[in-house]
Coordinates of C-alpha atoms and ligand atoms in Angstrom, one line a residue:
M1179 CA -104.0 -48.0 -27.4
D1180 CA -103.7 -48.8 -24.3
E1181 CA -101.6 -45.1 -22.0
R1182 CA -99.6 -47.8 -20.6
V1183 CA -98.7 -49.4 -23.7
Q1184 CA -98.3 -45.4 -25.1
Q1185 CA -95.4 -45.1 -22.8
M1186 CA -93.8 -48.1 -23.9
A1187 CA -94.2 -47.1 -27.5
R1188 CA -92.2 -44.1 -27.2
A1189 CA -89.7 -45.8 -24.9
Y1190 CA -88.4 -47.4 -27.6
V1191 CA -89.3 -45.2 -30.2
E1192 CA -87.6 -41.9 -28.7
Q1193 CA -85.5 -43.3 -26.6
G1194 CA -83.9 -46.7 -28.5
L1195 CA -85.0 -48.4 -24.9
S1196 CA -84.5 -52.2 -26.1
Y1197 CA -87.8 -54.4 -25.7
A1198 CA -85.1 -56.2 -22.3
Q1199 CA -84.9 -52.8 -21.1
I1200 CA -88.3 -51.6 -21.5
A1201 CA -89.8 -55.2 -19.4
E1202 CA -87.4 -54.4 -16.8
E1203 CA -88.6 -50.8 -16.3
Y1204 CA -92.7 -52.1 -16.4
G1205 CA -91.9 -55.2 -14.9
L1206 CA -92.7 -57.1 -17.5
T1207 CA -91.4 -60.3 -19.7
R1208 CA -89.6 -59.8 -22.9
Q1209 CA -92.1 -61.7 -25.1
R1210 CA -95.4 -59.9 -22.7
V1211 CA -92.9 -56.5 -23.9
G1212 CA -92.6 -57.7 -27.9
Q1213 CA -96.0 -59.0 -28.0
L1214 CA -96.9 -55.2 -27.1
L1215 CA -95.3 -53.5 -29.3
G1216 CA -94.6 -55.5 -32.3
P1217 CA -98.0 -55.3 -34.0
L1218 CA -97.5 -51.2 -33.5
G1219 CA -95.2 -51.9 -36.0
L1220 CA -91.8 -49.6 -34.6
A1221 CA -88.4 -51.0 -36.1
S1222 CA -89.0 -47.9 -38.9
A1223 CA -89.9 -45.2 -36.8
R1224 CA -87.2 -45.8 -33.7
E1225 CA -84.4 -46.3 -36.5
A1226 CA -85.5 -43.1 -37.8
A1227 CA -85.3 -41.7 -34.7
S1228 CA -81.9 -43.4 -33.6
K1229 CA -80.5 -41.6 -37.1
I1230 CA -82.0 -38.0 -36.5
T1231 CA -80.8 -38.8 -32.7
R1232 CA -76.8 -39.7 -33.6
E1233 CA -76.8 -37.5 -36.0
Q1234 CA -77.9 -34.2 -33.8
R1235 CA -74.8 -35.6 -30.9
L1236 CA -72.2 -35.7 -33.7
R1237 CA -73.6 -32.5 -34.8
A1238 CA -73.8 -30.8 -31.0
A1239 CA -70.2 -32.7 -30.2
Y1240 CA -69.0 -30.9 -33.6
E1241 CA -69.9 -27.9 -32.7
R1242 CA -68.4 -27.9 -28.9
I1243 CA -65.1 -28.5 -30.4
M1244 CA -64.9 -26.4 -32.6
A1245 CA -66.3 -23.4 -30.6
G1246 CA -62.8 -25.0 -28.4
E1247 CA -64.7 -26.3 -25.0
V1248 CA -63.6 -30.1 -25.1
T1249 CA -61.1 -31.8 -27.2
L1250 CA -60.7 -34.4 -29.4
D1251 CA -60.5 -36.9 -27.6
R1252 CA -62.8 -35.7 -24.5
A1253 CA -65.4 -35.3 -26.8
A1254 CA -64.9 -38.7 -28.3
A1255 CA -64.7 -40.1 -24.4
E1256 CA -68.1 -38.8 -23.9
L1257 CA -69.8 -40.6 -27.2
G1258 CA -68.2 -43.9 -26.2
Y1259 CA -65.6 -43.4 -29.8
A1260 CA -62.5 -45.0 -29.0
S1261 CA -60.5 -42.3 -29.3
G1262 CA -59.8 -38.6 -30.8
G1263 CA -59.2 -39.9 -34.1
S1264 CA -61.4 -42.4 -35.1
L1265 CA -64.3 -39.5 -34.2
R1266 CA -62.3 -37.5 -36.2
S1267 CA -62.7 -39.8 -39.7
V1268 CA -67.0 -40.2 -37.9
L1269 CA -67.6 -37.1 -37.7
Y1270 CA -65.4 -36.3 -41.6
D1271 CA -67.6 -38.9 -43.2
A1272 CA -70.7 -37.1 -42.1
G1273 CA -69.0 -33.5 -44.1
M1274 CA -68.1 -32.4 -40.5
R1275 CA -63.9 -31.2 -40.4
V1276 CA -62.5 -30.8 -37.5
V1277 CA -59.4 -28.9 -38.2
R1278 CA -57.1 -27.2 -35.4
D1279 CA -56.2 -23.5 -35.8
Q1280 CA -52.9 -24.7 -36.0
E1281 CA -49.9 -21.9 -36.6
E1282 CA -47.5 -22.3 -38.7
P1283 CA -44.5 -24.9 -38.4
P1284 CA -41.1 -23.0 -38.8
H1285 CA -38.9 -24.8 -41.9
G1286 CA -37.1 -27.2 -40.9
T1287 CA -38.8 -28.7 -38.8
A1288 CA -41.1 -32.3 -39.0
S1289 CA -44.3 -30.7 -38.0
R1290 CA -43.5 -28.8 -40.9
Y1291 CA -42.7 -31.3 -43.9
R1292 CA -46.1 -33.1 -42.3
S1293 CA -48.9 -30.7 -42.2
R1294 CA -51.3 -31.1 -44.7
R1295 CA -51.9 -27.1 -44.1
F1296 CA -48.0 -26.0 -45.1
A1297 CA -46.2 -29.2 -46.3
C1298 CA -43.6 -27.7 -47.5
R1299 CA -40.4 -30.2 -49.2
C1300 CA -37.6 -27.8 -48.9
E1301 CA -34.4 -29.6 -48.3
E1302 CA -34.1 -28.7 -44.6
C1303 CA -38.0 -29.8 -44.0
R1304 CA -37.1 -33.0 -45.8
R1305 CA -34.5 -33.5 -43.9
A1306 CA -35.6 -33.0 -40.0
N1307 CA -38.6 -35.4 -41.6
R1308 CA -35.6 -37.9 -42.2
E1309 CA -34.6 -37.4 -38.9
K1310 CA -37.8 -37.7 -37.1
C1311 CA -38.0 -40.6 -38.8
A1312 CA -35.4 -43.0 -38.8
E1313 CA -35.3 -40.9 -34.5
L1314 CA -38.7 -43.0 -34.4
M1315 CA -38.7 -46.1 -36.5
G1316 CA -38.5 -49.3 -34.7
R1317 CA -40.4 -47.7 -31.3
E1318 CA -42.8 -48.4 -28.9
P1319 CA -46.1 -46.3 -30.8
P1320 CA -47.6 -44.5 -27.8
N1321 CA -51.0 -45.1 -29.7
H1322 CA -51.1 -48.3 -32.3
G1323 CA -52.6 -47.5 -35.3
Y1324 CA -52.2 -46.0 -39.0
S1325 CA -49.3 -43.8 -37.0
G1326 CA -48.0 -46.4 -35.5
Y1327 CA -47.7 -48.0 -38.4
I1328 CA -46.8 -44.7 -40.6
N1329 CA -44.2 -43.3 -38.4
Y1330 CA -42.9 -46.6 -35.9
G1331 CA -42.5 -48.6 -38.6
C1332 CA -45.0 -51.3 -36.3
R1333 CA -46.6 -53.6 -38.2
C1334 CA -48.7 -55.0 -35.0
K1335 CA -51.9 -55.9 -36.5
V1336 CA -53.9 -52.5 -34.5
C1337 CA -50.9 -51.3 -37.0
K1338 CA -51.9 -52.8 -40.2
E1339 CA -55.0 -52.4 -39.2
G1340 CA -55.4 -48.5 -38.7
H1341 CA -53.5 -48.0 -41.5
R1342 CA -55.7 -50.4 -44.0
I1343 CA -58.1 -48.6 -42.7
T1344 CA -57.2 -44.9 -43.3
L1345 CA -56.0 -45.9 -46.8
R1346 CA -59.3 -46.8 -48.0
N1347 CA -61.5 -43.7 -46.1
R1348 CA -58.9 -41.7 -48.3
K1349 CA -59.7 -43.0 -51.6
A1350 CA -63.8 -43.2 -50.1
A1351 CA -63.4 -39.8 -49.5
K1352 CA -61.2 -39.7 -53.1
R1353 CA -63.9 -41.0 -54.6
R1354 CA -67.0 -38.8 -53.0
R1355 CA -65.0 -35.9 -54.5
K1356 CA -64.4 -37.0 -58.2
E1357 CA -68.6 -37.2 -57.6
V1358 CA -69.4 -34.7 -56.1
K1359 CA -67.4 -32.4 -59.4
V1360 CA -68.8 -34.5 -62.2
Ligands
LIG2010 ZN1 -39.4 -26.1 -46.2
LIG2011 ZN1 -48.5 -51.3 -33.5

């Protein structure tokens, strides 16, 4: 194979460049690149390579987050995700769970009631949570999405969609856990 075509094939498979990007780099037309690389049947090799890259990128980000080198939001921005929350669910789906090393919130606070790990349903915690709900309800949420739907009662398109997606993801995760048990 022509040395130049070999280089282009590597750029296509390993760096994940598109025909158009390669064409620009090598001063060719997009069609010409297609004529050269198309017959080599590289599509599945490219897909496999990009999957590994994505997984590796996620893994690397996960390790940095857990080591406290970057915040979830920062890592999300670096990887091009809309928010820390969306990166968190992508990581979760890939089997990497980001848990904050949180302290136990005291009784009589909404955070204690809402904590996944320390959730308490005593009378004090219930009351604090009710008060918090009443306080936030109907206000403009700082971020629209699942939290806007639940905590602020916002029913805009983004909040509805966020709520729907979170419920769906939770159901899917539950189903997966069940399947593993069986
Ligand atoms: Zn309590
Ligand atoms: Zn909203």
